Amino acid sequence: LSCVMLCVSISALLVEATTSPTHAGGSSPRQPLAARLGNWVNRWLTTLTIVGCATGIGLGILCQATGASDEVLSVLSYPGELFVRALKAVVVPMIFSSMVSNAASLGETGEGNMMSKMAIKFYLATTFVASLEGILFFNLFQWMFSPVPLAGGATAATATLVGSGQKLTIVATLLNFGRELVPDNILQAFLETKLLGIITFAIFFGAMLGQTEKGRPVIEFFDACFAALVMMIRKVIVFTPIGVGSLVAGSIAKSDDLGSVFVSISKLFVVCMAGQACHVFGFYSAVYVYFTRKNPFRFFVVMPKMWITAFGTSSSAATLSTTIKTCLDAGLSERVVNFVCPIGCTVNMDGSALERPIVILWIAYVASQPIPLGRQLVVAVICALMSIGASPIPSAGISTLLIMVEAAEVQLTPTVNMLIGFCLAIEWLLDSVRTMVNVTGDTIGVAIVDHMMSDESKEKACFSEGSVANVDLEGSWTPSSRSVREVRLGDKSPAGFSV
């Protein structure tokens, strides 16, 4: 069935390519077939990934039933291996350039705007809280999972556990965490994928660039590098159906208990959804009530359209216009909305920060490589930082998942590769849900910043651009586009104005 679907889809594409008219004027040739094929794959990437996963399951079961040789299994897994290597080669430079660019932009402005400082602090705080929630949720529901037999007949008892040969105290864990934050050789950190050291170095380097008079060309260089690397990631993601199908096929062919894996990944999805729901309706509601003293569920009533758009696009950037409209419909200040929403779209990735620790700890635990609690905290920090540095594009989590698993010091056994393959197969669904959480956090941040802006800061923000303000008889004012009594600011100070 999967092969038939692929053949029909490719046939439809060929018919479309051969019958499409030329560009306006008739002089320019039509778009090359390779470009049309790439655009078509991007439009149908989710469907093709599901088809590729189903095909991989069928091929894996077939190879397992027929007792395929190791050479056949190696060839079957080869496209998936190349797919993983391509992602790992691009994602670390992309994260480094993103961190340098973002830190430099903040350092350039000196965070002089009050709204930007408040928004960034709020979004960073909620992202780190979300990553800790992910650790908490996995440990609460760890009893639902059980290690699966390793590929090749090994058992959990014979597996090498991460950290089993050492007992880390709290002090030792903190000291090791500090050493990872401060690399002694940045090139070695790149080679060994020490993400904490890479990210802290990038933030420090970018902040200093933003304060250097001659740093603008270097900042533009890293901006261009980030844009180019994101384009490379997009090109690599086009091969997701083939890569995922190959990984799943090779892993299933070597698996001894496929049924338990399916049950375990179903439980993983339930735990992730429970964590995201608690973060939205529990944590966000509590924070909203604490800062605004208002009923959060009245604010949630205006969000369904935004949630649907986020689920369909799987992109915070693509949902930005809907997020802005939702905030305006909720009665928030237009100036705050237009300023804070783009910041949230870039910085706020609570959904990713919460889900990634659960997935990584699940992969390690089910593969009989449980991660000790001290290392789990390091995983939480890594997930939070990488979520902040991730690109708000669909399926960007495909690339970061591989690096996070490696940074968690999980050995890439055949079982781990199989679990990663299944996670990539449902990545489209996880991505859609965490995007809904991300845009919800964006709107909550806008509402809190709007509420916390003092009259003095609003006066500076609005009067600095010569806006019209609504003034009552006692001298207080609120920004408004429907004012009855209006004054337009001139060269005098606000205190010297009359109505």
PDB file of N, CA and C in Angstrom, residues 42-118:
ATOM      1  N   ASN A  42       8.157  19.031   0.272  1.00  0.00           N
ATOM      2  CA  ASN A  42       7.964  19.900   1.431  1.00  0.00           C
ATOM      3  C   ASN A  42       6.484  20.038   1.790  1.00  0.00           C
ATOM      4  N   ARG A  43       5.632  20.107   0.772  1.00  0.00           N
ATOM      5  CA  ARG A  43       4.198  20.253   1.036  1.00  0.00           C
ATOM      6  C   ARG A  43       3.615  18.988   1.654  1.00  0.00           C
ATOM      7  N   TRP A  44       4.133  17.847   1.254  1.00  0.00           N
ATOM      8  CA  TRP A  44       3.582  16.570   1.703  1.00  0.00           C
ATOM      9  C   TRP A  44       4.557  15.818   2.610  1.00  0.00           C
ATOM     10  N   LEU A  45       5.409  16.554   3.327  1.00  0.00           N
ATOM     11  CA  LEU A  45       6.457  15.900   4.112  1.00  0.00           C
ATOM     12  C   LEU A  45       5.868  15.019   5.211  1.00  0.00           C
ATOM     13  N   THR A  46       4.845  15.498   5.890  1.00  0.00           N
ATOM     14  CA  THR A  46       4.255  14.701   6.970  1.00  0.00           C
ATOM     15  C   THR A  46       3.681  13.395   6.446  1.00  0.00           C
ATOM     16  N   THR A  47       2.915  13.479   5.362  1.00  0.00           N
ATOM     17  CA  THR A  47       2.331  12.266   4.780  1.00  0.00           C
ATOM     18  C   THR A  47       3.410  11.312   4.298  1.00  0.00           C
ATOM     19  N   LEU A  48       4.412  11.849   3.627  1.00  0.00           N
ATOM     20  CA  LEU A  48       5.484  10.991   3.120  1.00  0.00           C
ATOM     21  C   LEU A  48       6.283  10.362   4.262  1.00  0.00           C
ATOM     22  N   THR A  49       6.437  11.075   5.376  1.00  0.00           N
ATOM     23  CA  THR A  49       7.149  10.504   6.515  1.00  0.00           C
ATOM     24  C   THR A  49       6.377   9.325   7.097  1.00  0.00           C
ATOM     25  N   ILE A  50       5.051   9.476   7.193  1.00  0.00           N
ATOM     26  CA  ILE A  50       4.225   8.358   7.666  1.00  0.00           C
ATOM     27  C   ILE A  50       4.329   7.171   6.712  1.00  0.00           C
ATOM     28  N   VAL A  51       4.283   7.456   5.412  1.00  0.00           N
ATOM     29  CA  VAL A  51       4.417   6.385   4.418  1.00  0.00           C
ATOM     30  C   VAL A  51       5.784   5.724   4.520  1.00  0.00           C
ATOM     31  N   GLY A  52       6.823   6.549   4.671  1.00  0.00           N
ATOM     32  CA  GLY A  52       8.168   5.990   4.814  1.00  0.00           C
ATOM     33  C   GLY A  52       8.312   5.134   6.047  1.00  0.00           C
ATOM     34  N   CYS A  53       7.709   5.573   7.162  1.00  0.00           N
ATOM     35  CA  CYS A  53       7.753   4.776   8.383  1.00  0.00           C
ATOM     36  C   CYS A  53       7.026   3.445   8.195  1.00  0.00           C
ATOM     37  N   ALA A  54       5.835   3.489   7.566  1.00  0.00           N
ATOM     38  CA  ALA A  54       5.085   2.260   7.327  1.00  0.00           C
ATOM     39  C   ALA A  54       5.857   1.310   6.410  1.00  0.00           C
ATOM     40  N   THR A  55       6.484   1.879   5.379  1.00  0.00           N
ATOM     41  CA  THR A  55       7.298   1.048   4.483  1.00  0.00           C
ATOM     42  C   THR A  55       8.466   0.433   5.231  1.00  0.00           C
ATOM     43  N   GLY A  56       9.112   1.220   6.094  1.00  0.00           N
ATOM     44  CA  GLY A  56      10.226   0.691   6.876  1.00  0.00           C
ATOM     45  C   GLY A  56       9.797  -0.427   7.803  1.00  0.00           C
ATOM     46  N   ILE A  57       8.620  -0.285   8.429  1.00  0.00           N
ATOM     47  CA  ILE A  57       8.121  -1.356   9.293  1.00  0.00           C
ATOM     48  C   ILE A  57       7.902  -2.636   8.487  1.00  0.00           C
ATOM     49  N   GLY A  58       7.278  -2.477   7.297  1.00  0.00           N
ATOM     50  CA  GLY A  58       7.054  -3.659   6.459  1.00  0.00           C
ATOM     51  C   GLY A  58       8.341  -4.330   6.028  1.00  0.00           C
ATOM     52  N   LEU A  59       9.307  -3.524   5.593  1.00  0.00           N
ATOM     53  CA  LEU A  59      10.592  -4.108   5.170  1.00  0.00           C
ATOM     54  C   LEU A  59      11.323  -4.746   6.342  1.00  0.00           C
ATOM     55  N   GLY A  60      11.259  -4.107   7.514  1.00  0.00           N
ATOM     56  CA  GLY A  60      11.936  -4.678   8.680  1.00  0.00           C
ATOM     57  C   GLY A  60      11.351  -6.013   9.086  1.00  0.00           C
ATOM     58  N   ILE A  61      10.001  -6.097   9.102  1.00  0.00           N
ATOM     59  CA  ILE A  61       9.359  -7.370   9.442  1.00  0.00           C
ATOM     60  C   ILE A  61       9.684  -8.435   8.403  1.00  0.00           C
ATOM     61  N   LEU A  62       9.714  -8.042   7.143  1.00  0.00           N
ATOM     62  CA  LEU A  62      10.044  -8.987   6.080  1.00  0.00           C
ATOM     63  C   LEU A  62      11.465  -9.517   6.226  1.00  0.00           C
ATOM     64  N   CYS A  63      12.417  -8.604   6.501  1.00  0.00           N
ATOM     65  CA  CYS A  63      13.803  -9.043   6.681  1.00  0.00           C
ATOM     66  C   CYS A  63      13.947  -9.934   7.910  1.00  0.00           C
ATOM     67  N   GLN A  64      13.199  -9.620   8.963  1.00  0.00           N
ATOM     68  CA  GLN A  64      13.282 -10.440  10.172  1.00  0.00           C
ATOM     69  C   GLN A  64      12.695 -11.824   9.924  1.00  0.00           C
ATOM     70  N   ALA A  65      11.601 -11.894   9.160  1.00  0.00           N
ATOM     71  CA  ALA A  65      10.958 -13.181   8.896  1.00  0.00           C
ATOM     72  C   ALA A  65      11.787 -14.066   7.972  1.00  0.00           C
ATOM     73  N   THR A  66      12.487 -13.446   7.029  1.00  0.00           N
ATOM     74  CA  THR A  66      13.278 -14.219   6.063  1.00  0.00           C
ATOM     75  C   THR A  66      14.712 -14.441   6.521  1.00  0.00           C
ATOM     76  N   GLY A  67      15.089 -13.885   7.669  1.00  0.00           N
ATOM     77  CA  GLY A  67      16.447 -14.072   8.169  1.00  0.00           C
ATOM     78  C   GLY A  67      17.486 -13.428   7.266  1.00  0.00           C
ATOM     79  N   ALA A  68      17.286 -12.169   6.913  1.00  0.00           N
ATOM     80  CA  ALA A  68      18.217 -11.473   6.018  1.00  0.00           C
ATOM     81  C   ALA A  68      19.611 -11.414   6.633  1.00  0.00           C
ATOM     82  N   SER A  69      20.592 -11.425   5.759  1.00  0.00           N
ATOM     83  CA  SER A  69      21.987 -11.414   6.204  1.00  0.00           C
ATOM     84  C   SER A  69      22.376 -10.040   6.736  1.00  0.00           C
ATOM     85  N   ASP A  70      23.495  -9.981   7.441  1.00  0.00           N
ATOM     86  CA  ASP A  70      23.978  -8.717   7.989  1.00  0.00           C
ATOM     87  C   ASP A  70      24.318  -7.722   6.882  1.00  0.00           C
ATOM     88  N   GLU A  71      24.773  -8.254   5.747  1.00  0.00           N
ATOM     89  CA  GLU A  71      25.125  -7.364   4.642  1.00  0.00           C
ATOM     90  C   GLU A  71      23.869  -6.675   4.091  1.00  0.00           C
ATOM     91  N   VAL A  72      22.782  -7.407   3.973  1.00  0.00           N
ATOM     92  CA  VAL A  72      21.529  -6.821   3.499  1.00  0.00           C
ATOM     93  C   VAL A  72      21.029  -5.774   4.489  1.00  0.00           C
ATOM     94  N   LEU A  73      21.126  -6.068   5.780  1.00  0.00           N
ATOM     95  CA  LEU A  73      20.681  -5.119   6.794  1.00  0.00           C
ATOM     96  C   LEU A  73      21.531  -3.863   6.791  1.00  0.00           C
ATOM     97  N   SER A  74      22.819  -4.011   6.518  1.00  0.00           N
ATOM     98  CA  SER A  74      23.698  -2.838   6.460  1.00  0.00           C
ATOM     99  C   SER A  74      23.311  -1.932   5.295  1.00  0.00           C
ATOM    100  N   VAL A  75      23.009  -2.545   4.141  1.00  0.00           N
ATOM    101  CA  VAL A  75      22.591  -1.753   2.980  1.00  0.00           C
ATOM    102  C   VAL A  75      21.242  -1.094   3.253  1.00  0.00           C
ATOM    103  N   LEU A  76      20.346  -1.814   3.922  1.00  0.00           N
ATOM    104  CA  LEU A  76      19.023  -1.268   4.220  1.00  0.00           C
ATOM    105  C   LEU A  76      19.120  -0.073   5.167  1.00  0.00           C
ATOM    106  N   SER A  77      20.059  -0.107   6.102  1.00  0.00           N
ATOM    107  CA  SER A  77      20.205   0.978   7.083  1.00  0.00           C
ATOM    108  C   SER A  77      21.084   2.117   6.585  1.00  0.00           C
ATOM    109  N   TYR A  78      21.725   1.942   5.439  1.00  0.00           N
ATOM    110  CA  TYR A  78      22.709   2.923   4.971  1.00  0.00           C
ATOM    111  C   TYR A  78      22.101   4.300   4.701  1.00  0.00           C
ATOM    112  N   PRO A  79      20.954   4.428   4.002  1.00  0.00           N
ATOM    113  CA  PRO A  79      20.379   5.772   3.803  1.00  0.00           C
ATOM    114  C   PRO A  79      20.058   6.475   5.117  1.00  0.00           C
ATOM    115  N   GLY A  80      19.552   5.738   6.103  1.00  0.00           N
ATOM    116  CA  GLY A  80      19.287   6.350   7.398  1.00  0.00           C
ATOM    117  C   GLY A  80      20.548   6.823   8.092  1.00  0.00           C
ATOM    118  N   GLU A  81      21.624   6.056   7.948  1.00  0.00           N
ATOM    119  CA  GLU A  81      22.893   6.464   8.536  1.00  0.00           C
ATOM    120  C   GLU A  81      23.394   7.764   7.916  1.00  0.00           C
ATOM    121  N   LEU A  82      23.295   7.880   6.587  1.00  0.00           N
ATOM    122  CA  LEU A  82      23.706   9.116   5.924  1.00  0.00           C
ATOM    123  C   LEU A  82      22.816  10.287   6.340  1.00  0.00           C
ATOM    124  N   PHE A  83      21.532  10.031   6.519  1.00  0.00           N
ATOM    125  CA  PHE A  83      20.605  11.072   6.944  1.00  0.00           C
ATOM    126  C   PHE A  83      20.987  11.618   8.320  1.00  0.00           C
ATOM    127  N   VAL A  84      21.296  10.715   9.246  1.00  0.00           N
ATOM    128  CA  VAL A  84      21.692  11.132  10.591  1.00  0.00           C
ATOM    129  C   VAL A  84      23.005  11.906  10.560  1.00  0.00           C
ATOM    130  N   ARG A  85      23.958  11.436   9.779  1.00  0.00           N
ATOM    131  CA  ARG A  85      25.253  12.114   9.707  1.00  0.00           C
ATOM    132  C   ARG A  85      25.107  13.518   9.123  1.00  0.00           C
ATOM    133  N   ALA A  86      24.230  13.665   8.126  1.00  0.00           N
ATOM    134  CA  ALA A  86      24.031  14.990   7.524  1.00  0.00           C
ATOM    135  C   ALA A  86      23.415  15.961   8.537  1.00  0.00           C
ATOM    136  N   LEU A  87      22.457  15.493   9.304  1.00  0.00           N
ATOM    137  CA  LEU A  87      21.844  16.356  10.308  1.00  0.00           C
ATOM    138  C   LEU A  87      22.847  16.757  11.382  1.00  0.00           C
ATOM    139  N   LYS A  88      23.629  15.808  11.860  1.00  0.00           N
ATOM    140  CA  LYS A  88      24.600  16.095  12.917  1.00  0.00           C
ATOM    141  C   LYS A  88      25.683  17.045  12.434  1.00  0.00           C
ATOM    142  N   ALA A  89      26.003  16.993  11.146  1.00  0.00           N
ATOM    143  CA  ALA A  89      27.055  17.864  10.618  1.00  0.00           C
ATOM    144  C   ALA A  89      26.610  19.318  10.556  1.00  0.00           C
ATOM    145  N   VAL A  90      25.311  19.555  10.404  1.00  0.00           N
ATOM    146  CA  VAL A  90      24.812  20.918  10.187  1.00  0.00           C
ATOM    147  C   VAL A  90      24.301  21.562  11.464  1.00  0.00           C
ATOM    148  N   VAL A  91      23.744  20.775  12.376  1.00  0.00           N
ATOM    149  CA  VAL A  91      22.981  21.367  13.470  1.00  0.00           C
ATOM    150  C   VAL A  91      23.865  22.093  14.476  1.00  0.00           C
ATOM    151  N   VAL A  92      25.064  21.585  14.786  1.00  0.00           N
ATOM    152  CA  VAL A  92      25.914  22.262  15.772  1.00  0.00           C
ATOM    153  C   VAL A  92      26.382  23.628  15.254  1.00  0.00           C
ATOM    154  N   PRO A  93      26.884  23.747  14.017  1.00  0.00           N
ATOM    155  CA  PRO A  93      27.201  25.098  13.514  1.00  0.00           C
ATOM    156  C   PRO A  93      25.986  26.013  13.475  1.00  0.00           C
ATOM    157  N   MET A  94      24.802  25.468  13.191  1.00  0.00           N
ATOM    158  CA  MET A  94      23.594  26.302  13.159  1.00  0.00           C
ATOM    159  C   MET A  94      23.291  26.854  14.548  1.00  0.00           C
ATOM    160  N   ILE A  95      23.403  26.019  15.574  1.00  0.00           N
ATOM    161  CA  ILE A  95      23.135  26.481  16.940  1.00  0.00           C
ATOM    162  C   ILE A  95      24.165  27.527  17.353  1.00  0.00           C
ATOM    163  N   PHE A  96      25.425  27.304  17.018  1.00  0.00           N
ATOM    164  CA  PHE A  96      26.474  28.259  17.394  1.00  0.00           C
ATOM    165  C   PHE A  96      26.236  29.616  16.743  1.00  0.00           C
ATOM    166  N   SER A  97      25.966  29.625  15.443  1.00  0.00           N
ATOM    167  CA  SER A  97      25.745  30.898  14.748  1.00  0.00           C
ATOM    168  C   SER A  97      24.484  31.586  15.247  1.00  0.00           C
ATOM    169  N   SER A  98      23.438  30.813  15.581  1.00  0.00           N
ATOM    170  CA  SER A  98      22.208  31.400  16.107  1.00  0.00           C
ATOM    171  C   SER A  98      22.453  32.067  17.452  1.00  0.00           C
ATOM    172  N   MET A  99      23.196  31.399  18.328  1.00  0.00           N
ATOM    173  CA  MET A  99      23.478  31.966  19.643  1.00  0.00           C
ATOM    174  C   MET A  99      24.332  33.228  19.536  1.00  0.00           C
ATOM    175  N   VAL A 100      25.334  33.211  18.678  1.00  0.00           N
ATOM    176  CA  VAL A 100      26.182  34.388  18.493  1.00  0.00           C
ATOM    177  C   VAL A 100      25.350  35.556  17.977  1.00  0.00           C
ATOM    178  N   SER A 101      24.509  35.303  16.991  1.00  0.00           N
ATOM    179  CA  SER A 101      23.698  36.369  16.397  1.00  0.00           C
ATOM    180  C   SER A 101      22.710  36.950  17.408  1.00  0.00           C
ATOM    181  N   ASN A 102      22.025  36.083  18.158  1.00  0.00           N
ATOM    182  CA  ASN A 102      21.034  36.565  19.122  1.00  0.00           C
ATOM    183  C   ASN A 102      21.703  37.331  20.262  1.00  0.00           C
ATOM    184  N   ALA A 103      22.809  36.803  20.772  1.00  0.00           N
ATOM    185  CA  ALA A 103      23.503  37.489  21.860  1.00  0.00           C
ATOM    186  C   ALA A 103      24.064  38.823  21.396  1.00  0.00           C
ATOM    187  N   ALA A 104      24.543  38.890  20.167  1.00  0.00           N
ATOM    188  CA  ALA A 104      25.084  40.142  19.644  1.00  0.00           C
ATOM    189  C   ALA A 104      23.989  41.190  19.478  1.00  0.00           C
ATOM    190  N   SER A 105      22.813  40.777  19.039  1.00  0.00           N
ATOM    191  CA  SER A 105      21.724  41.737  18.872  1.00  0.00           C
ATOM    192  C   SER A 105      21.297  42.324  20.215  1.00  0.00           C
ATOM    193  N   LEU A 106      21.306  41.515  21.263  1.00  0.00           N
ATOM    194  CA  LEU A 106      20.992  42.035  22.592  1.00  0.00           C
ATOM    195  C   LEU A 106      22.100  42.934  23.109  1.00  0.00           C
ATOM    196  N   GLY A 107      23.350  42.531  22.864  1.00  0.00           N
ATOM    197  CA  GLY A 107      24.468  43.344  23.328  1.00  0.00           C
ATOM    198  C   GLY A 107      24.561  44.665  22.601  1.00  0.00           C
ATOM    199  N   GLU A 108      24.128  44.684  21.335  1.00  0.00           N
ATOM    200  CA  GLU A 108      24.180  45.919  20.553  1.00  0.00           C
ATOM    201  C   GLU A 108      23.252  46.981  21.110  1.00  0.00           C
ATOM    202  N   THR A 109      22.035  46.553  21.501  1.00  0.00           N
ATOM    203  CA  THR A 109      21.070  47.509  22.027  1.00  0.00           C
ATOM    204  C   THR A 109      21.248  47.761  23.509  1.00  0.00           C
ATOM    205  N   GLY A 110      22.038  46.914  24.170  1.00  0.00           N
ATOM    206  CA  GLY A 110      22.203  47.044  25.603  1.00  0.00           C
ATOM    207  C   GLY A 110      20.931  46.750  26.370  1.00  0.00           C
ATOM    208  N   GLU A 111      19.961  46.105  25.740  1.00  0.00           N
ATOM    209  CA  GLU A 111      18.673  45.798  26.350  1.00  0.00           C
ATOM    210  C   GLU A 111      18.049  47.059  26.937  1.00  0.00           C
ATOM    211  N   GLY A 112      18.184  48.164  26.176  1.00  0.00           N
ATOM    212  CA  GLY A 112      17.728  49.432  26.713  1.00  0.00           C
ATOM    213  C   GLY A 112      16.228  49.547  26.824  1.00  0.00           C
ATOM    214  N   ASN A 113      15.474  48.776  26.093  1.00  0.00           N
ATOM    215  CA  ASN A 113      14.031  48.910  26.129  1.00  0.00           C
ATOM    216  C   ASN A 113      13.457  48.078  27.261  1.00  0.00           C
ATOM    217  N   MET A 114      12.592  48.678  28.052  1.00  0.00           N
ATOM    218  CA  MET A 114      12.030  47.981  29.214  1.00  0.00           C
ATOM    219  C   MET A 114      11.193  46.784  28.798  1.00  0.00           C
ATOM    220  N   MET A 115      10.413  46.927  27.729  1.00  0.00           N
ATOM    221  CA  MET A 115       9.574  45.816  27.302  1.00  0.00           C
ATOM    222  C   MET A 115      10.404  44.624  26.864  1.00  0.00           C
ATOM    223  N   SER A 116      11.504  44.872  26.154  1.00  0.00           N
ATOM    224  CA  SER A 116      12.338  43.768  25.703  1.00  0.00           C
ATOM    225  C   SER A 116      12.972  43.050  26.881  1.00  0.00           C
ATOM    226  N   LYS A 117      13.426  43.799  27.885  1.00  0.00           N
ATOM    227  CA  LYS A 117      14.028  43.163  29.049  1.00  0.00           C
ATOM    228  C   LYS A 117      13.016  42.311  29.802  1.00  0.00           C
ATOM    229  N   MET A 118      11.820  42.864  29.988  1.00  0.00           N
ATOM    230  CA  MET A 118      10.798  42.100  30.700  1.00  0.00           C
ATOM    231  C   MET A 118      10.398  40.854  29.926  1.00  0.00           C
TER     232      MET A 118
END
